[in-house]
Amino acid sequence: MGLFSRIILLLLKFFLNMKKVLVIGACGQIGTELVLSLRQVYGTDKVVASDVKVYANDTFLDGPYKQLDVLDREAVRAYIIAEKFDHVYLLAALLSATAEKNPDFAWKLNMEGLFTVLDLAKEGHIQQIFWPSSIAVFGPTTPKQNTPQYTVMEPSTVYGISKLAGERWCEYYFKQYNVDVRSIRYPGLISHTSLPGGGTTDYAVDIFYQAKKTGKYTSFLDQDSALPMMYMEDAIRATIELMQAPKEQVKIRSSYNLAGISFTPETLASEIKKHLADFTISYAPDFRQDIADSWPDSIDDSHAKNDWGWQEKFGLGEMVSEMLTHVDISKIS
Ligand code: AKB
């Protein structure tokens, strides 16, 4: 690399590192890994993890943590205005399965925090927002295979309805008030650092803990329920790449489709068997089956690829090897 490129790179790093970042809902499955990655990019002291929990996850102990209830609009406003954050990642939400058990609260939690940060950005207190959407925005009338970015969207879950409404508001705030909000429709996310909570795709994480601990697993989804999934490392990289993309490349201000890896519980079990020959799976579908049936089997993410150069790294084989290597069964009872 020439001297000129090196100076440009140093300057770029310097300006990136100037950012002050807040992650709300940091103790969940995405937040735990996102905070660690953001601290590598912007510096440990510049990235504040926050959650409704009084004490931080152990993984955050080296950096700042702030107890914050996203439903306390005035407290969130006061903190963000006082601390002058540049970027806010708003992750606090109820996922699909939990939301069905408590629809009123899910709607409240999933929407109110979004308005709080969108309004702060509109008033000029935040430069950029990341807000996660989900494949749950699609519904039973959506084409299931290679689901396009723009298509029929009639979600049948409260989680999906809240995510679709949130997407429309993000685009509205961008168009009306020039709020720089960016979003991804995450597929089911598979990770070993932190356990997922309350999703329909959680079987694809639980299975690894049970495979290692007991050698067997009972899936709450049927053997042929195909769903789009993604290894967390790819999801975190996508999030940071989208947030760092030049503004003019981010052409979609509702939320971007991301494809990841599509598989069924049966295919996943076969892949695990390549490592653990005695592993067995059985099936006992519950209420989550209806939710899974309403979602796409696979996703088309060509807009993310064309607009900001997205490229996934992990296929099924790599993801399964990584999970079996890193899953720590002492985390489950
Ligand atoms: C869930 O299953 O609810 C989430 C999602 C796909 O958004 N993992």
CSV table of C-alpha atoms and ligand atoms in Angstrom, one decimal:
chain,number,residue,atom,x,y,z
A,1,MET,CA,0.0,0.0,0.0
A,2,GLY,CA,1.4,3.4,-1.0
A,3,LEU,CA,2.0,6.3,1.4
A,4,PHE,CA,-1.0,8.3,0.1
A,5,SER,CA,-3.4,5.3,0.6
A,6,ARG,CA,-2.0,4.7,4.1
A,7,ILE,CA,-2.6,8.3,5.1
A,8,ILE,CA,-6.2,8.1,3.7
A,9,LEU,CA,-6.8,4.9,5.7
A,10,LEU,CA,-5.4,6.5,8.9
A,11,LEU,CA,-7.6,9.6,8.4
A,12,LEU,CA,-10.6,7.4,7.7
A,13,LYS,CA,-9.9,5.4,10.9
A,14,PHE,CA,-9.5,8.6,12.8
A,15,PHE,CA,-12.8,9.9,11.7
A,16,LEU,CA,-14.6,6.6,12.2
A,17,ASN,CA,-13.2,6.4,15.7
A,18,MET,CA,-14.6,9.9,16.6
A,19,LYS,CA,-18.1,8.4,16.6
A,20,LYS,CA,-19.9,7.9,19.9
A,21,VAL,CA,-22.2,4.9,19.8
A,22,LEU,CA,-25.1,3.7,22.0
A,23,VAL,CA,-26.6,0.2,21.7
A,24,ILE,CA,-30.0,-0.1,23.3
A,25,GLY,CA,-31.1,-3.6,24.2
A,26,ALA,CA,-27.5,-4.7,24.3
A,27,CYS,CA,-27.8,-7.8,26.4
A,28,GLY,CA,-29.8,-9.8,23.9
A,29,GLN,CA,-28.5,-12.2,21.2
A,30,ILE,CA,-27.5,-9.6,18.7
A,31,GLY,CA,-26.4,-6.9,21.1
A,32,THR,CA,-23.9,-9.0,23.0
A,33,GLU,CA,-21.9,-9.7,19.8
A,34,LEU,CA,-22.6,-6.3,18.2
A,35,VAL,CA,-21.2,-4.3,21.1
A,36,LEU,CA,-18.0,-6.3,21.1
A,37,SER,CA,-17.5,-5.8,17.3
A,38,LEU,CA,-18.4,-2.1,17.5
A,39,ARG,CA,-15.8,-1.6,20.3
A,40,GLN,CA,-13.2,-3.1,18.0
A,41,VAL,CA,-14.1,-0.5,15.3
A,42,TYR,CA,-14.8,2.6,17.4
A,43,GLY,CA,-12.9,1.9,20.6
A,44,THR,CA,-14.1,0.4,23.8
A,45,ASP,CA,-14.8,3.7,25.6
A,46,LYS,CA,-16.8,5.1,22.7
A,47,VAL,CA,-19.4,2.3,22.6
A,48,VAL,CA,-22.0,2.3,25.5
A,49,ALA,CA,-24.0,-0.9,26.0
A,50,SER,CA,-27.3,-0.3,27.5
A,51,ASP,CA,-30.2,-2.5,28.6
A,52,VAL,CA,-33.1,-2.6,31.0
A,53,LYS,CA,-31.0,-5.0,33.1
A,54,VAL,CA,-29.4,-3.4,36.1
A,55,TYR,CA,-26.1,-5.3,35.6
A,56,ALA,CA,-24.3,-5.7,32.3
A,57,ASN,CA,-23.5,-9.1,30.7
A,58,ASP,CA,-20.0,-10.1,31.8
A,59,THR,CA,-18.8,-9.6,28.2
A,60,PHE,CA,-19.3,-5.8,28.6
A,61,LEU,CA,-17.3,-5.4,31.7
A,62,ASP,CA,-14.4,-3.8,30.0
A,63,GLY,CA,-16.5,-0.9,28.6
A,64,PRO,CA,-19.2,1.5,29.6
A,65,TYR,CA,-22.7,0.2,30.5
A,66,LYS,CA,-25.9,2.2,31.2
A,67,GLN,CA,-29.1,0.8,32.7
A,68,LEU,CA,-31.9,2.3,30.5
A,69,ASP,CA,-35.5,1.4,30.0
A,70,VAL,CA,-36.3,2.1,26.3
A,71,LEU,CA,-40.0,2.7,27.3
A,72,ASP,CA,-38.9,5.6,29.6
A,73,ARG,CA,-38.9,8.1,26.7
A,74,GLU,CA,-37.8,11.1,28.8
A,75,ALA,CA,-34.9,9.2,30.4
A,76,VAL,CA,-33.7,8.0,26.9
A,77,ARG,CA,-34.0,11.5,25.5
A,78,ALA,CA,-32.1,13.1,28.4
A,79,TYR,CA,-29.3,10.5,28.2
A,80,ILE,CA,-28.8,10.7,24.5
A,81,ILE,CA,-29.0,14.5,24.4
A,82,ALA,CA,-26.5,14.8,27.3
A,83,GLU,CA,-24.0,12.3,26.0
A,84,LYS,CA,-24.2,13.4,22.4
A,85,PHE,CA,-24.2,10.0,20.7
A,86,ASP,CA,-23.6,10.0,16.9
A,87,HIS,CA,-25.0,6.5,16.2
A,88,VAL,CA,-27.8,4.6,18.0
A,89,TYR,CA,-28.5,0.9,17.5
A,90,LEU,CA,-32.0,0.2,18.8
A,91,LEU,CA,-32.3,-3.6,19.4
A,92,ALA,CA,-34.8,-3.8,22.3
A,93,ALA,CA,-37.8,-5.8,21.1
A,94,LEU,CA,-40.0,-8.9,21.8
A,95,LEU,CA,-39.4,-11.6,19.2
A,96,SER,CA,-42.1,-13.5,17.4
A,97,ALA,CA,-43.0,-16.3,19.8
A,98,THR,CA,-42.9,-14.2,23.0
A,99,ALA,CA,-44.8,-11.4,21.2
A,100,GLU,CA,-47.7,-13.7,20.4
A,101,LYS,CA,-48.1,-14.4,24.1
A,102,ASN,CA,-48.2,-10.7,25.0
A,103,PRO,CA,-49.4,-8.7,21.9
A,104,ASP,CA,-50.1,-5.4,23.7
A,105,PHE,CA,-46.8,-5.2,25.3
A,106,ALA,CA,-45.0,-6.4,22.2
A,107,TRP,CA,-46.6,-3.6,20.1
A,108,LYS,CA,-45.7,-1.0,22.8
A,109,LEU,CA,-42.1,-2.2,23.2
A,110,ASN,CA,-41.4,-2.7,19.5
A,111,MET,CA,-42.8,0.7,18.5
A,112,GLU,CA,-42.3,3.3,21.2
A,113,GLY,CA,-38.6,3.1,21.4
A,114,LEU,CA,-38.4,3.5,17.7
A,115,PHE,CA,-40.3,6.8,17.8
A,116,THR,CA,-38.1,8.0,20.6
A,117,VAL,CA,-34.9,7.6,18.6
A,118,LEU,CA,-36.5,8.7,15.2
A,119,ASP,CA,-37.7,11.9,16.9
A,120,LEU,CA,-34.2,12.5,18.4
A,121,ALA,CA,-32.6,12.1,15.0
A,122,LYS,CA,-35.3,14.4,13.5
A,123,GLU,CA,-34.3,17.1,16.0
A,124,GLY,CA,-30.6,16.6,15.1
A,125,HIS,CA,-29.4,14.8,18.3
A,126,ILE,CA,-28.4,11.6,16.5
A,127,GLN,CA,-26.6,11.3,13.1
A,128,GLN,CA,-27.4,7.7,12.3
A,129,ILE,CA,-29.8,5.0,13.5
A,130,PHE,CA,-29.7,1.2,13.1
A,131,TRP,CA,-33.0,-0.5,13.7
A,132,PRO,CA,-33.5,-4.3,13.0
A,133,SER,CA,-36.4,-5.6,11.0
A,134,SER,CA,-37.0,-9.3,10.2
A,135,ILE,CA,-38.2,-11.8,7.7
A,136,ALA,CA,-41.4,-11.7,9.9
A,137,VAL,CA,-42.6,-8.7,7.8
A,138,PHE,CA,-43.6,-11.3,5.2
A,139,GLY,CA,-46.7,-13.4,5.6
A,140,PRO,CA,-48.6,-16.3,4.2
A,141,THR,CA,-49.5,-14.5,0.9
A,142,THR,CA,-45.9,-13.6,0.2
A,143,PRO,CA,-44.1,-15.7,-2.5
A,144,LYS,CA,-42.1,-18.3,-0.4
A,145,GLN,CA,-39.1,-19.0,-2.6
A,146,ASN,CA,-36.4,-16.4,-3.1
A,147,THR,CA,-38.8,-13.8,-1.7
A,148,PRO,CA,-38.2,-10.5,-3.4
A,149,GLN,CA,-37.3,-7.2,-1.7
A,150,TYR,CA,-40.6,-5.7,-3.0
A,151,THR,CA,-43.6,-8.1,-2.8
A,152,VAL,CA,-46.9,-8.8,-1.0
A,153,MET,CA,-46.5,-8.2,2.7
A,154,GLU,CA,-49.3,-9.3,5.0
A,155,PRO,CA,-47.7,-10.5,8.2
A,156,SER,CA,-49.9,-12.5,10.5
A,157,THR,CA,-47.9,-12.1,13.8
A,158,VAL,CA,-47.8,-9.1,16.1
A,159,TYR,CA,-44.0,-9.1,15.8
A,160,GLY,CA,-44.3,-9.0,12.0
A,161,ILE,CA,-46.9,-6.3,12.1
A,162,SER,CA,-44.7,-4.2,14.4
A,163,LYS,CA,-41.7,-4.7,12.2
A,164,LEU,CA,-43.6,-3.8,9.0
A,165,ALA,CA,-45.1,-0.7,10.6
A,166,GLY,CA,-41.6,0.2,11.9
A,167,GLU,CA,-40.1,-0.1,8.4
A,168,ARG,CA,-42.8,2.2,7.0
A,169,TRP,CA,-42.0,4.8,9.7
A,170,CYS,CA,-38.3,4.6,9.1
A,171,GLU,CA,-38.8,5.3,5.4
A,172,TYR,CA,-41.2,8.1,6.3
A,173,TYR,CA,-38.7,9.8,8.6
A,174,PHE,CA,-36.0,9.5,6.0
A,175,LYS,CA,-38.1,11.0,3.2
A,176,GLN,CA,-39.8,13.7,5.3
A,177,TYR,CA,-37.1,14.7,7.7
A,178,ASN,CA,-33.9,13.3,6.2
A,179,VAL,CA,-33.3,11.0,9.2
A,180,ASP,CA,-30.4,8.6,8.3
A,181,VAL,CA,-32.0,5.4,9.5
A,182,ARG,CA,-30.7,2.0,8.2
A,183,SER,CA,-32.2,-1.4,8.6
A,184,ILE,CA,-31.8,-5.1,7.8
A,185,ARG,CA,-34.6,-7.8,7.7
A,186,TYR,CA,-32.6,-10.3,9.7
A,187,PRO,CA,-33.2,-14.0,9.0
A,188,GLY,CA,-33.1,-16.4,12.0
A,189,LEU,CA,-29.7,-15.7,13.7
A,190,ILE,CA,-27.4,-18.5,14.9
A,191,SER,CA,-24.8,-17.8,17.5
A,192,HIS,CA,-22.9,-19.3,20.4
A,193,THR,CA,-22.0,-16.2,22.5
A,194,SER,CA,-25.5,-15.5,23.8
A,195,LEU,CA,-28.7,-17.5,23.8
A,196,PRO,CA,-31.6,-16.3,21.7
A,197,GLY,CA,-34.9,-15.7,23.5
A,198,GLY,CA,-38.4,-16.0,22.3
A,199,GLY,CA,-38.0,-16.5,18.5
A,200,THR,CA,-39.5,-19.0,16.1
A,201,THR,CA,-36.0,-19.7,14.6
A,202,ASP,CA,-34.5,-20.5,18.1
A,203,TYR,CA,-34.6,-24.2,17.4
A,204,ALA,CA,-31.5,-23.7,15.1
A,205,VAL,CA,-29.5,-22.6,18.1
A,206,ASP,CA,-31.0,-25.0,20.8
A,207,ILE,CA,-30.2,-28.0,18.6
A,208,PHE,CA,-26.5,-27.5,19.0
A,209,TYR,CA,-26.6,-27.3,22.8
A,210,GLN,CA,-28.7,-30.5,23.0
A,211,ALA,CA,-26.6,-32.3,20.3
A,212,LYS,CA,-23.5,-31.7,22.4
A,213,LYS,CA,-25.1,-32.3,25.8
A,214,THR,CA,-27.5,-35.2,25.2
A,215,GLY,CA,-26.9,-36.3,21.6
A,216,LYS,CA,-30.6,-35.8,20.8
A,217,TYR,CA,-33.1,-33.0,20.1
A,218,THR,CA,-36.8,-32.6,19.8
A,219,SER,CA,-37.6,-29.9,17.3
A,220,PHE,CA,-40.6,-27.6,17.8
A,221,LEU,CA,-40.7,-27.2,14.0
A,222,ASP,CA,-41.5,-29.9,11.5
A,223,GLN,CA,-38.7,-31.7,9.7
A,224,ASP,CA,-39.4,-29.9,6.4
A,225,SER,CA,-39.9,-26.4,7.6
A,226,ALA,CA,-37.4,-24.4,5.6
A,227,LEU,CA,-36.5,-21.0,6.9
A,228,PRO,CA,-33.8,-18.4,6.1
A,229,MET,CA,-31.1,-18.3,8.7
A,230,MET,CA,-27.7,-16.6,9.1
A,231,TYR,CA,-24.6,-17.1,11.2
A,232,MET,CA,-24.1,-14.2,13.6
A,233,GLU,CA,-20.7,-13.3,12.4
A,234,ASP,CA,-22.2,-12.6,9.0
A,235,ALA,CA,-25.1,-10.7,10.5
A,236,ILE,CA,-22.8,-8.4,12.6
A,237,ARG,CA,-20.6,-7.7,9.6
A,238,ALA,CA,-23.6,-6.9,7.5
A,239,THR,CA,-24.9,-4.5,10.2
A,240,ILE,CA,-21.6,-2.6,10.5
A,241,GLU,CA,-21.0,-2.6,6.7
A,242,LEU,CA,-24.5,-1.1,6.1
A,243,MET,CA,-23.9,1.5,8.8
A,244,GLN,CA,-20.5,2.5,7.3
A,245,ALA,CA,-21.8,2.6,3.7
A,246,PRO,CA,-21.8,6.0,2.1
A,247,LYS,CA,-25.3,7.6,2.5
A,248,GLU,CA,-26.0,7.6,-1.3
A,249,GLN,CA,-25.5,3.8,-1.5
A,250,VAL,CA,-28.2,3.1,1.0
A,251,LYS,CA,-31.1,3.3,-1.4
A,252,ILE,CA,-33.6,1.4,0.6
A,253,ARG,CA,-34.8,3.2,3.8
A,254,SER,CA,-37.4,0.7,4.9
A,255,SER,CA,-35.2,-2.4,5.4
A,256,TYR,CA,-32.9,-4.6,3.3
A,257,ASN,CA,-33.6,-8.3,2.6
A,258,LEU,CA,-30.6,-10.5,3.6
A,259,ALA,CA,-30.6,-14.1,2.4
A,260,GLY,CA,-28.2,-16.1,4.6
A,261,ILE,CA,-28.6,-19.9,4.5
A,262,SER,CA,-32.0,-21.6,4.0
A,263,PHE,CA,-32.4,-25.1,5.5
A,264,THR,CA,-35.0,-27.3,7.3
A,265,PRO,CA,-34.6,-29.0,10.7
A,266,GLU,CA,-33.9,-32.3,8.9
A,267,THR,CA,-31.1,-30.8,6.8
A,268,LEU,CA,-29.5,-29.2,9.8
A,269,ALA,CA,-29.7,-32.5,11.7
A,270,SER,CA,-28.0,-34.3,8.8
A,271,GLU,CA,-25.2,-31.8,8.8
A,272,ILE,CA,-24.7,-32.2,12.6
A,273,LYS,CA,-24.6,-36.0,12.2
A,274,LYS,CA,-21.5,-35.6,10.0
A,275,HIS,CA,-19.7,-34.5,13.2
A,276,LEU,CA,-21.7,-36.4,15.8
A,277,ALA,CA,-22.7,-39.7,14.2
A,278,ASP,CA,-25.0,-40.8,17.0
A,279,PHE,CA,-27.1,-37.6,17.1
A,280,THR,CA,-30.9,-38.2,16.7
A,281,ILE,CA,-33.7,-35.7,16.1
A,282,SER,CA,-37.5,-36.1,16.7
A,283,TYR,CA,-40.3,-33.6,15.9
A,284,ALA,CA,-43.0,-32.2,18.1
A,285,PRO,CA,-44.3,-29.0,16.4
A,286,ASP,CA,-46.0,-26.5,18.6
A,287,PHE,CA,-47.6,-23.0,18.1
A,288,ARG,CA,-44.4,-21.8,16.5
A,289,GLN,CA,-45.1,-24.0,13.5
A,290,ASP,CA,-47.9,-21.7,12.3
A,291,ILE,CA,-45.5,-18.8,12.5
A,292,ALA,CA,-42.8,-20.6,10.6
A,293,ASP,CA,-45.3,-21.6,7.9
A,294,SER,CA,-46.2,-18.0,7.3
A,295,TRP,CA,-42.6,-17.0,6.6
A,296,PRO,CA,-40.4,-17.3,3.5
A,297,ASP,CA,-38.4,-20.5,2.8
A,298,SER,CA,-35.6,-18.4,1.1
A,299,ILE,CA,-34.8,-14.7,0.4
A,300,ASP,CA,-33.5,-12.7,-2.5
A,301,ASP,CA,-30.9,-10.2,-1.3
A,302,SER,CA,-29.8,-8.8,-4.6
A,303,HIS,CA,-30.5,-5.2,-3.6
A,304,ALA,CA,-28.2,-5.4,-0.6
A,305,LYS,CA,-25.5,-6.9,-2.9
A,306,ASN,CA,-25.9,-4.3,-5.6
A,307,ASP,CA,-26.4,-1.2,-3.3
A,308,TRP,CA,-23.7,-1.7,-0.6
A,309,GLY,CA,-21.8,-4.7,-1.8
A,310,TRP,CA,-23.1,-7.3,0.7
A,311,GLN,CA,-21.6,-10.8,0.5
A,312,GLU,CA,-22.2,-13.5,3.0
A,313,LYS,CA,-19.3,-15.9,4.1
A,314,PHE,CA,-20.9,-18.7,6.0
A,315,GLY,CA,-22.6,-21.7,4.3
A,316,LEU,CA,-24.4,-24.5,6.2
A,317,GLY,CA,-21.2,-26.6,6.6
A,318,GLU,CA,-19.0,-23.8,8.0
A,319,MET,CA,-21.8,-22.6,10.3
A,320,VAL,CA,-22.3,-26.1,11.8
A,321,SER,CA,-18.6,-26.7,12.4
A,322,GLU,CA,-18.3,-23.3,14.1
A,323,MET,CA,-21.3,-23.9,16.3
A,324,LEU,CA,-20.2,-27.4,17.4
A,325,THR,CA,-16.7,-26.1,18.2
A,326,HIS,CA,-17.8,-23.1,20.2
A,327,VAL,CA,-21.1,-23.9,21.9
A,328,ASP,CA,-20.6,-24.0,25.6
A,329,ILE,CA,-23.1,-26.4,27.2
A,330,SER,CA,-22.4,-25.0,30.7
A,331,LYS,CA,-24.6,-22.0,29.6
A,332,ILE,CA,-27.8,-24.2,29.7
A,333,SER,CA,-29.2,-25.9,32.8
B,1,AKB,C1,-37.8,-14.8,15.4
B,1,AKB,O1,-37.7,-16.0,15.2
B,1,AKB,O2,-38.7,-14.2,15.9
B,1,AKB,C2,-36.6,-14.0,15.0
B,1,AKB,C3,-36.7,-13.4,13.7
B,1,AKB,C4,-36.7,-14.2,12.5
B,1,AKB,O3,-36.9,-12.2,13.6
B,1,AKB,N1,-35.4,-14.8,15.1
